[in-house]
Coordinates of C-alpha atoms in Angstrom, one line a residue:
Chain A
M1 CA 6.7 -19.5 11.3
H2 CA 6.3 -20.5 7.7
T3 CA 7.8 -18.1 5.2
I4 CA 7.7 -17.7 1.4
P5 CA 10.2 -18.3 -1.4
G6 CA 12.4 -15.4 -2.3
R7 CA 11.7 -13.8 1.1
R8 CA 15.3 -12.6 1.7
I9 CA 15.3 -10.6 -1.5
I10 CA 11.9 -9.1 -0.9
L11 CA 12.8 -8.1 2.6
L12 CA 16.2 -6.8 1.6
L13 CA 14.7 -4.7 -1.2
F14 CA 12.1 -3.3 1.2
L15 CA 14.7 -2.5 3.9
V16 CA 16.9 -0.7 1.4
F17 CA 13.9 1.2 0.2
L18 CA 13.3 2.3 3.8
L19 CA 16.9 3.2 4.6
L20 CA 17.9 4.9 1.4
P21 CA 16.1 8.2 1.9
I22 CA 17.3 8.3 5.6
Y23 CA 20.8 7.6 4.4
W24 CA 20.6 10.5 2.0
L25 CA 19.5 12.8 4.8
V26 CA 22.4 11.7 7.0
N27 CA 24.8 12.0 4.1
M28 CA 23.7 15.6 3.4
S29 CA 24.0 16.5 7.0
F30 CA 27.7 15.9 6.9
K31 CA 28.3 17.9 3.8
T32 CA 29.0 21.6 3.3
N33 CA 26.5 23.6 1.4
G34 CA 29.0 24.1 -1.3
E35 CA 29.4 20.4 -1.9
I36 CA 25.6 19.7 -1.8
V37 CA 24.9 22.3 -4.5
S38 CA 27.9 21.9 -6.7
T39 CA 28.4 18.1 -7.1
M40 CA 26.4 14.9 -6.7
T41 CA 28.4 12.7 -4.3
L42 CA 27.2 9.5 -2.7
W43 CA 29.1 10.1 0.5
P44 CA 30.6 13.3 1.9
H45 CA 34.0 14.0 0.3
Q46 CA 34.8 16.8 2.7
P47 CA 32.9 15.6 5.8
T48 CA 32.1 18.4 8.2
L49 CA 30.4 18.7 11.6
E50 CA 29.7 22.4 11.0
N51 CA 26.0 21.8 10.6
Y52 CA 25.7 20.0 13.9
T53 CA 27.9 22.5 15.7
R54 CA 25.6 25.3 14.6
I55 CA 22.6 23.6 16.0
F56 CA 24.2 22.8 19.3
T57 CA 25.6 26.3 19.8
D58 CA 22.6 28.4 18.5
E59 CA 20.0 28.7 21.2
S60 CA 17.1 29.2 18.8
W61 CA 17.9 25.8 17.4
Y62 CA 18.6 23.6 20.4
S63 CA 15.8 25.2 22.5
G64 CA 13.5 23.8 19.9
Y65 CA 14.5 20.2 20.8
I66 CA 14.1 21.0 24.5
N67 CA 10.7 22.5 24.0
S68 CA 9.6 19.5 22.0
L69 CA 10.8 17.0 24.6
K70 CA 9.1 19.1 27.3
Y71 CA 5.6 18.7 25.9
V72 CA 6.1 15.2 24.8
I73 CA 7.1 14.1 28.3
I74 CA 4.3 16.0 30.0
N75 CA 1.9 14.5 27.6
T76 CA 3.1 11.0 28.0
I77 CA 2.9 11.2 31.8
L78 CA -0.6 12.8 31.7
S79 CA -1.9 10.3 29.2
I80 CA -0.7 7.2 31.0
S81 CA -1.8 8.3 34.5
F82 CA -5.2 9.3 33.3
A83 CA -5.7 6.3 31.1
L84 CA -4.7 3.6 33.6
P85 CA -7.7 3.7 36.0
A86 CA -10.0 4.1 33.0
A87 CA -8.5 1.1 31.2
Y88 CA -9.0 -1.0 34.3
A89 CA -12.7 0.1 34.6
F90 CA -13.4 -0.7 30.9
S91 CA -11.7 -4.0 31.2
R92 CA -13.4 -5.2 34.4
Y93 CA -16.8 -3.5 34.8
R94 CA -19.9 -2.8 32.9
F95 CA -21.4 0.5 33.7
L96 CA -24.0 3.0 32.3
G97 CA -22.9 4.2 28.9
D98 CA -19.6 2.3 28.8
K99 CA -19.8 1.3 25.1
H100 CA -20.8 4.8 24.0
L101 CA -18.0 6.3 26.1
F102 CA -15.4 3.9 24.6
F103 CA -16.6 4.7 21.1
W104 CA -16.5 8.5 21.8
L105 CA -12.9 8.1 23.0
L106 CA -12.0 6.1 19.9
S107 CA -13.6 8.7 17.6
N108 CA -11.3 11.4 19.1
R109 CA -8.3 9.4 18.2
M110 CA -9.6 9.5 14.6
A111 CA -10.6 13.1 14.5
P112 CA -8.6 15.2 12.0
P113 CA -6.2 17.6 13.9
A114 CA -6.8 20.2 11.3
V115 CA -10.4 20.5 12.6
F116 CA -9.1 21.4 16.0
A117 CA -6.3 23.8 15.1
L118 CA -8.3 27.0 15.1
P119 CA -10.5 26.3 18.2
F120 CA -7.5 25.1 20.2
F121 CA -5.8 28.4 19.3
N122 CA -8.8 30.3 20.7
L123 CA -9.2 28.1 23.7
Y124 CA -5.6 28.1 24.9
S125 CA -5.2 31.8 24.2
A126 CA -8.3 32.4 26.3
I127 CA -7.0 30.5 29.3
G128 CA -3.5 31.9 29.0
L129 CA -1.7 28.7 28.2
F130 CA -0.8 29.7 24.6
D131 CA 2.9 29.3 23.8
T132 CA 3.6 27.1 26.8
P133 CA 4.5 23.3 26.6
W134 CA 1.2 22.7 28.6
A135 CA -1.0 23.9 25.7
V136 CA 0.6 21.4 23.3
A137 CA 0.7 18.6 25.9
L138 CA -3.0 19.0 26.7
A139 CA -3.9 19.3 23.1
H140 CA -2.1 16.1 22.3
C141 CA -4.1 14.4 25.0
L142 CA -7.0 14.5 22.5
F143 CA -5.6 11.6 20.6
N144 CA -3.1 10.1 23.1
V145 CA -5.4 9.5 26.0
P146 CA -7.9 7.4 23.9
L147 CA -5.0 5.5 22.4
A148 CA -3.5 4.8 25.8
V149 CA -6.9 3.7 27.2
W150 CA -7.2 1.4 24.2
I151 CA -3.8 -0.2 24.4
L152 CA -3.9 -0.6 28.2
E153 CA -7.4 -2.0 28.2
G154 CA -6.0 -4.8 26.0
F155 CA -3.2 -5.5 28.5
V156 CA -5.4 -5.3 31.6
S157 CA -7.8 -7.8 30.0
G158 CA -4.9 -10.2 29.8
V159 CA -4.6 -10.2 33.7
P160 CA -6.9 -12.9 35.1
R161 CA -9.7 -11.6 37.4
E162 CA -8.7 -14.1 40.0
I163 CA -5.7 -12.0 40.8
D164 CA -7.9 -9.0 41.7
E165 CA -10.2 -11.1 43.8
T166 CA -7.3 -12.8 45.7
A167 CA -5.7 -9.4 46.4
F168 CA -9.0 -7.9 47.8
L169 CA -9.5 -11.1 49.9
D170 CA -6.0 -10.5 51.3
G171 CA -7.2 -7.1 52.5
Y172 CA -5.6 -4.9 49.8
S173 CA -7.4 -1.6 49.4
F174 CA -8.1 -0.6 45.8
P175 CA -5.3 2.0 45.4
K176 CA -2.8 -0.3 47.1
F177 CA -3.9 -3.2 44.8
F178 CA -3.6 -0.9 41.8
V179 CA -0.1 0.3 42.6
K180 CA 1.4 -2.8 44.2
I181 CA -0.1 -5.6 42.0
L182 CA -1.7 -4.4 38.8
V183 CA 0.8 -1.9 37.6
P184 CA 3.8 -4.3 37.9
L185 CA 1.8 -7.0 36.1
I186 CA 1.1 -4.8 33.1
A187 CA 4.5 -3.0 33.2
S188 CA 5.2 -4.0 29.6
G189 CA 1.8 -2.7 28.5
I190 CA 2.5 0.6 30.2
G191 CA 5.9 0.7 28.4
V192 CA 4.2 0.1 25.1
A193 CA 1.5 2.7 25.7
A194 CA 4.1 5.3 26.8
F195 CA 6.0 4.5 23.7
F196 CA 3.0 5.2 21.5
C197 CA 2.1 8.4 23.4
F198 CA 5.7 9.5 23.0
M199 CA 5.7 8.7 19.3
F200 CA 2.4 10.4 18.3
S201 CA 3.2 13.5 20.3
W202 CA 6.8 13.6 18.9
V203 CA 5.7 13.3 15.3
E204 CA 2.8 15.7 15.3
L205 CA 3.4 19.1 13.8
L206 CA 0.1 20.9 13.0
L207 CA -1.2 21.5 16.5
A208 CA 2.3 21.9 18.0
R209 CA 3.0 24.7 15.6
T210 CA -0.4 26.4 15.9
L211 CA -0.3 26.5 19.7
T212 CA 3.2 28.1 20.1
S213 CA 4.8 31.2 18.8
V214 CA 8.2 32.1 20.5
N215 CA 8.9 30.6 23.9
A216 CA 7.7 27.1 23.4
K217 CA 8.4 26.7 19.7
P218 CA 9.0 23.0 18.9
I219 CA 11.8 21.8 16.7
S220 CA 9.6 21.0 13.8
A221 CA 8.4 24.6 13.7
V222 CA 11.9 25.9 14.0
M223 CA 12.8 23.8 11.0
T224 CA 10.0 25.0 8.8
R225 CA 10.5 28.6 9.6
T226 CA 14.2 28.6 9.1
V227 CA 13.9 27.0 5.7
S228 CA 11.7 29.8 4.4
A229 CA 13.7 32.5 6.1
S230 CA 17.3 31.6 5.2
G231 CA 16.5 30.2 1.8
M232 CA 18.3 26.9 1.0
D233 CA 20.5 25.9 3.9
W234 CA 20.2 22.2 3.1
G235 CA 23.0 20.9 5.2
L236 CA 21.6 22.6 8.3
L237 CA 18.1 21.3 7.6
A238 CA 19.4 17.8 7.1
A239 CA 21.3 17.9 10.3
A240 CA 18.2 19.1 12.2
G241 CA 16.2 16.3 10.6
V242 CA 18.8 13.7 11.6
L243 CA 18.6 14.9 15.2
T244 CA 14.8 14.5 15.3
I245 CA 15.2 10.9 14.3
I246 CA 17.5 10.0 17.1
P247 CA 15.0 10.0 20.1
G248 CA 12.7 7.8 18.1
A249 CA 15.4 5.3 17.2
L250 CA 16.5 5.2 20.9
V251 CA 13.0 4.4 22.2
I252 CA 12.4 1.8 19.6
W253 CA 15.3 -0.1 20.8
F254 CA 13.8 -0.4 24.3
V255 CA 10.4 -1.7 23.2
R256 CA 11.5 -3.7 20.1
N257 CA 10.1 -6.9 21.5
Y258 CA 6.7 -5.4 22.1
I259 CA 6.4 -3.1 19.1
A260 CA 4.4 -5.5 17.0
R261 CA 1.9 -6.3 19.6
G262 CA 1.6 -2.6 20.5
F263 CA 0.7 -1.7 17.0
A264 CA -2.0 -4.2 17.1
L265 CA -3.2 -2.1 20.1
G266 CA -2.7 -5.0 22.6
R267 CA -5.2 -7.1 20.7
V268 CA -3.3 -9.9 19.0
Chain B
M1 CA -15.6 -10.1 28.3
M2 CA -18.5 -12.2 29.4
D3 CA -17.9 -12.1 33.1
K4 CA -17.8 -8.3 33.5
T5 CA -19.7 -7.2 36.6
V6 CA -22.1 -4.3 36.5
N7 CA -20.6 -1.6 38.8
Q8 CA -21.6 2.1 38.4
K9 CA -18.8 3.2 40.6
A10 CA -16.5 2.4 37.7
W11 CA -17.5 5.8 36.5
F12 CA -15.2 7.3 39.1
L13 CA -12.2 5.6 37.4
V14 CA -13.2 6.8 34.0
L15 CA -14.1 10.3 35.1
P16 CA -10.6 11.8 34.8
V17 CA -10.3 10.5 31.2
F18 CA -13.7 11.8 30.4
L19 CA -12.9 15.3 31.8
I20 CA -9.6 15.7 30.1
V21 CA -10.8 14.5 26.7
A22 CA -14.0 16.5 27.0
F23 CA -11.9 19.6 27.7
S24 CA -9.9 19.0 24.6
A25 CA -12.7 17.8 22.4
V26 CA -16.1 19.1 23.4
L27 CA -15.2 22.7 24.2
P28 CA -13.4 23.3 20.8
L29 CA -16.1 21.5 18.9
M30 CA -18.7 23.8 20.5
T31 CA -16.7 26.8 19.3
V32 CA -16.7 25.2 15.8
V33 CA -20.5 24.7 15.9
N34 CA -20.8 28.3 17.1
Y35 CA -18.7 29.7 14.2
S36 CA -20.4 27.5 11.6
V37 CA -23.8 29.2 12.0
Q38 CA -22.5 32.8 12.2
D39 CA -20.9 35.3 9.9
T40 CA -18.7 38.3 10.8
F41 CA -17.8 41.7 9.4
G42 CA -14.6 41.6 11.6
N43 CA -14.0 43.3 14.9
N44 CA -15.5 40.3 16.7
Q45 CA -19.0 41.2 15.6
F46 CA -20.9 38.1 14.7
F47 CA -24.4 37.6 13.4
W48 CA -26.6 34.6 12.8
N49 CA -26.2 32.9 9.4
G50 CA -28.1 29.7 10.0
V51 CA -27.2 26.9 7.7
G52 CA -25.9 29.3 5.0
W53 CA -22.3 28.0 5.2
F54 CA -23.4 24.4 5.0
K55 CA -25.5 25.1 2.0
E56 CA -22.6 26.8 0.3
L57 CA -20.3 23.9 1.3
L58 CA -22.5 21.2 -0.1
D59 CA -23.3 23.1 -3.3
P60 CA -20.7 22.0 -5.9
S61 CA -21.3 25.0 -8.1
S62 CA -20.2 27.5 -5.4
D63 CA -16.5 28.3 -4.9
L64 CA -16.3 26.7 -1.5
G65 CA -18.3 23.6 -2.5
G66 CA -16.2 23.1 -5.6
R67 CA -13.0 23.2 -3.5
F68 CA -14.5 20.9 -0.9
Y69 CA -15.7 18.2 -3.4
A70 CA -12.4 18.4 -5.4
S71 CA -10.3 18.0 -2.3
L72 CA -12.6 15.2 -0.9
L73 CA -12.3 13.3 -4.2
R74 CA -8.5 13.8 -4.3
N75 CA -8.3 12.5 -0.7
L76 CA -10.4 9.5 -1.4
A77 CA -8.4 8.6 -4.4
F78 CA -5.2 9.0 -2.4
S79 CA -6.5 6.8 0.4
A80 CA -7.6 4.1 -2.1
I81 CA -4.3 4.1 -3.9
I82 CA -2.1 3.9 -0.8
L83 CA -4.3 1.1 0.7
A84 CA -4.1 -0.9 -2.5
I85 CA -0.3 -0.7 -2.3
E86 CA 0.4 -0.8 1.4
V87 CA -1.9 -3.7 2.4
P88 CA -0.5 -6.4 0.0
L89 CA 3.1 -5.1 0.4
G90 CA 2.7 -5.1 4.2
I91 CA 1.5 -8.8 4.2
L92 CA 4.4 -9.7 1.8
V93 CA 7.0 -8.1 4.1
A94 CA 5.4 -9.7 7.2
L95 CA 5.6 -13.1 5.5
S96 CA 9.2 -12.5 4.6
M97 CA 10.4 -11.7 8.1
P98 CA 13.2 -13.9 9.4
R99 CA 12.3 -16.7 11.9
D100 CA 14.2 -15.7 15.0
G101 CA 17.5 -14.4 16.4
W102 CA 19.0 -11.0 16.1
R103 CA 17.8 -10.6 12.6
V104 CA 14.2 -10.2 13.8
A105 CA 15.1 -7.5 16.2
A106 CA 17.1 -5.7 13.6
C107 CA 14.3 -5.9 11.0
L108 CA 11.7 -4.7 13.6
V109 CA 13.8 -1.7 14.5
I110 CA 14.4 -0.7 10.9
L111 CA 10.7 -1.2 10.0
A112 CA 9.6 1.0 12.9
L113 CA 12.1 3.7 12.1
P114 CA 10.0 5.7 9.6
L115 CA 7.0 5.6 12.0
L116 CA 9.0 7.6 14.6
I117 CA 10.2 10.4 12.3
P118 CA 8.3 13.6 12.8
W119 CA 5.9 14.1 9.9
N120 CA 7.5 17.3 8.7
V121 CA 10.9 15.6 8.7
V122 CA 9.3 12.8 6.6
G123 CA 8.3 15.6 4.2
T124 CA 11.7 17.2 4.3
I125 CA 13.4 13.8 3.6
W126 CA 11.4 13.2 0.5
Q127 CA 11.6 16.9 -0.5
I128 CA 15.4 16.6 -0.6
F129 CA 15.5 13.0 -1.9
G130 CA 13.3 13.9 -4.9
R131 CA 14.9 17.1 -6.0
P132 CA 16.4 16.8 -9.4
D133 CA 19.5 18.9 -8.4
I134 CA 20.5 17.5 -5.0
G135 CA 18.3 14.5 -4.4
L136 CA 19.4 10.9 -5.1
L137 CA 16.0 9.9 -6.5
G138 CA 15.4 13.0 -8.6
Y139 CA 19.0 13.0 -9.9
T140 CA 19.0 9.4 -10.9
L141 CA 15.6 9.5 -12.6
N142 CA 16.5 12.5 -14.6
H143 CA 19.8 11.0 -15.6
M144 CA 18.0 7.9 -16.8
G145 CA 16.2 10.1 -19.2
I146 CA 12.9 10.3 -17.2
D147 CA 11.7 13.9 -16.9
Y148 CA 10.9 14.0 -13.2
N149 CA 10.0 17.1 -11.3
Y150 CA 7.6 17.0 -8.4
V151 CA 7.3 20.8 -8.2
S152 CA 5.9 21.4 -11.6
N153 CA 4.5 18.2 -12.8
E154 CA 1.2 17.0 -11.4
F155 CA 1.8 13.3 -12.0
D156 CA 5.2 13.4 -10.4
A157 CA 3.9 15.3 -7.4
W158 CA 1.2 12.6 -6.9
A159 CA 3.8 9.8 -7.4
T160 CA 6.1 11.4 -4.9
V161 CA 3.4 11.8 -2.3
I162 CA 2.2 8.2 -2.7
V163 CA 5.7 6.7 -2.6
M164 CA 6.4 8.8 0.5
D165 CA 3.3 7.5 2.2
V166 CA 4.2 3.9 1.2
W167 CA 7.6 4.5 2.6
H168 CA 6.2 6.0 5.8
W169 CA 3.4 3.7 6.7
T170 CA 3.8 0.2 5.0
S171 CA 5.7 -0.8 8.1
L172 CA 2.6 -0.3 10.2
V173 CA 0.7 -2.9 8.2
A174 CA 3.7 -5.1 8.1
L175 CA 4.2 -5.0 11.9
L176 CA 0.5 -5.6 12.5
C177 CA 0.6 -8.7 10.2
Y178 CA 3.8 -9.9 11.8
A179 CA 2.1 -9.7 15.2
G180 CA -0.9 -11.7 13.8
L181 CA 1.4 -14.3 12.2
K182 CA 3.4 -14.7 15.4
S183 CA 0.2 -15.7 17.3
I184 CA -0.4 -18.8 15.1
P185 CA 0.6 -21.9 17.0
D186 CA 3.2 -24.1 15.4
A187 CA 0.8 -27.1 15.7
Y188 CA -1.2 -25.6 12.8
Y189 CA 1.7 -25.7 10.5
Q190 CA 2.7 -29.2 11.5
A191 CA -0.9 -30.3 10.8
A192 CA -0.7 -28.6 7.4
Q193 CA 2.6 -30.3 6.6
I194 CA 1.2 -33.7 7.5
D195 CA -1.7 -33.0 5.2
G196 CA 0.8 -32.1 2.5
A197 CA -0.8 -28.6 2.0
S198 CA 0.8 -26.3 -0.6
R199 CA 2.4 -23.0 0.4
W200 CA -0.7 -21.2 -1.1
A201 CA -3.1 -23.4 0.8
V202 CA -1.3 -22.7 4.1
F203 CA -1.7 -19.0 3.4
R204 CA -5.3 -19.2 2.5
A205 CA -6.5 -21.6 5.2
I206 CA -4.2 -20.8 8.1
Q207 CA -2.5 -17.4 7.8
L208 CA -5.1 -15.2 6.1
P209 CA -8.0 -16.0 8.6
K210 CA -5.6 -15.2 11.5
L211 CA -4.7 -12.0 9.8
N212 CA -8.3 -10.8 9.4
R213 CA -8.5 -9.0 12.7
V214 CA -5.1 -7.2 12.5
L215 CA -5.7 -6.3 8.9
L216 CA -9.0 -4.8 9.8
I217 CA -7.2 -2.6 12.4
G218 CA -4.5 -1.8 9.8
V219 CA -6.9 -0.9 7.0
L220 CA -8.9 1.4 9.2
L221 CA -6.0 3.1 10.9
R222 CA -4.4 3.7 7.5
F223 CA -7.7 4.9 6.0
M224 CA -8.3 7.3 8.8
D225 CA -4.7 8.6 8.9
S226 CA -4.5 9.0 5.1
F227 CA -7.9 10.7 5.2
M228 CA -6.6 13.4 7.5
I229 CA -3.1 13.6 6.1
Y230 CA -1.7 17.1 6.3
T231 CA 1.9 17.7 7.2
E232 CA 3.8 15.4 4.7
P233 CA 2.3 16.5 1.4
F234 CA 2.2 20.1 2.7
V235 CA 6.0 20.1 3.3
V236 CA 6.8 18.4 0.0
T237 CA 4.4 19.9 -2.5
G238 CA 2.5 22.6 -0.5
G239 CA -0.7 21.2 -2.1
G240 CA 0.6 22.0 -5.6
P241 CA 1.3 22.2 -8.4
G242 CA -1.9 24.2 -8.6
N243 CA -4.2 22.4 -6.3
S244 CA -3.4 18.9 -7.5
T245 CA -2.3 17.6 -4.1
T246 CA -4.5 19.7 -1.9
F247 CA -6.2 17.2 0.4
V248 CA -9.1 18.0 2.7
S249 CA -6.9 18.9 5.8
I250 CA -4.7 21.2 3.7
E251 CA -7.8 22.9 2.2
L252 CA -9.3 23.3 5.7
V253 CA -6.1 24.9 7.2
K254 CA -5.9 27.2 4.2
I255 CA -9.4 28.4 4.8
A256 CA -9.2 28.5 8.6
L257 CA -5.7 29.9 9.3
G258 CA -4.8 31.3 5.9
Q259 CA -7.9 33.3 5.0
F260 CA -9.4 33.3 8.5
D261 CA -12.8 32.5 7.0
L262 CA -14.2 31.2 10.3
G263 CA -17.7 30.3 9.2
K264 CA -16.6 28.4 6.1
A265 CA -13.8 26.6 7.9
A266 CA -16.2 25.6 10.8
A267 CA -18.8 24.2 8.4
L268 CA -16.1 22.2 6.6
S269 CA -14.7 21.0 9.9
L270 CA -18.1 19.7 11.0
V271 CA -18.8 17.9 7.7
Y272 CA -15.3 16.5 7.7
N273 CA -15.7 15.3 11.3
I274 CA -19.1 13.7 10.6
I275 CA -17.6 11.7 7.7
V276 CA -14.8 10.5 10.0
L277 CA -17.3 9.7 12.7
I278 CA -19.4 7.5 10.4
V279 CA -16.4 5.5 9.2
C280 CA -15.2 5.2 12.8
W281 CA -18.6 3.9 13.8
I282 CA -18.5 1.2 11.1
F283 CA -15.0 0.3 12.3
Y284 CA -16.1 0.1 15.9
T285 CA -19.1 -2.1 15.1
V286 CA -17.1 -4.5 13.0
M287 CA -14.4 -4.6 15.7
T288 CA -16.7 -5.4 18.6
N289 CA -18.6 -8.0 16.5
A290 CA -15.3 -9.6 15.7
G291 CA -14.5 -9.4 19.4
V292 CA -17.5 -11.5 20.3
D293 CA -16.2 -14.4 18.2
H294 CA -12.8 -14.1 19.8
T295 CA -13.8 -13.7 23.5
K296 CA -12.0 -16.9 24.5
R297 CA -8.8 -15.9 22.8
E298 CA -9.0 -12.3 24.2
G299 CA -9.1 -13.7 27.6
A300 CA -5.8 -15.4 26.9
V301 CA -4.0 -12.2 25.7

């Protein structure tokens, strides 16, 4: 690929710009509150793990992480398993209302979550799912299912039709073809779609906070409430923030070769 | 694309998706429509209010309308500014990516990092980073003699929210463009080299046309997401100082969950949703039209 003059400097400056605020968060998470407030130090002079120990020993903190992971995983599984057959249908067949349906799905990915906060609260309270991981997982399906359909449709379209036809001639039933042939062929696409579902469910706060109160409170909500309650425990807040970055950083590593194409929604 | 067969049974494959999205989208929207035409004295007693809320919302002289138009304008200005920064910067970063080897993987991971940080933590990071007493940015700026305080100064609050969004989302545009650039066959560059094309000519004639499609996705995703931004500015500035960074979503949540003004919030929700729907429809039409020109290439994905 052709690149431009001065590219190293541009790239370096940009990466530093990206990493500096994150470094500052990590830096603060290893400081005592005394050091944070009293002096300006570029690295922790009295490094401490106290902030992290507090999070790992206090149930109200670490249960936040478990709750978040619960609904994120439920949502990812739901979104992918619902979206796979639909992606196949959109990619291979024309049927009554297909274009309108696809547009309607897309429009839900774009709908502002703030619009849904209050009605979701009423809906999930009414059906008794309020304050469970299921409420948040189902609510996040609103934008993750359309996204998964969209990404997977791009990948399914990359599989030649001849493969379907050969499989059916060989006597494969539809479900068997689906599980034995199609799914392995688009495994990387499923990985990318799962990554995106994980990501958008993990980063969302508004709906997750609105739909939970005590038992299923996600880590993001624990963070906001503790800040207002205990005043300025910056070190603890920073440590909690660092811990929320880790799952994301881990999953990026696994899909790093597909990230770029995934962000183009399988359409590059 | 062209050789799709007509098969109505495909509906059975789509049905689960249809049901689950309808459950999450249509039922709540019906509640919103219901609220938007009613008023209440409390105690769950509602009465018909017709289009009263909508009239109030769209009338700039009323309190509600004034707040709506002000936040809408702020939001559009915000979207315009971040697009004007993020799109060129994203292209520049994509063009600066290393050719191959471990450096590409490292760059991709670092670029993607901000995208995977929960939005409230993004807010927290910049809240801390910008504070004049404990944040590196705020401390440095103030010691350079620049009076910077995002809590009390409107301009500083805006600058912080914009720099935060650039930090958070430029990577998305960069990754999209990188994916687009990667799909250009080497033969194109070789041909350009034989022709003695300048660096700028290569960009104009080869790279930019190839980027059109991904840039379209990028611009529209960024427009949509910045148009419904809530968490990050809420954590950093809380919509202040005053109302200077109160965007539409923040206003809506204030009315809906703060004041519990159901009718007003519902009317605002519907108008907000309709704006999004219109932009989305334009996006979809342009995308599918672009798809027709690219049918061949799509088959090869």
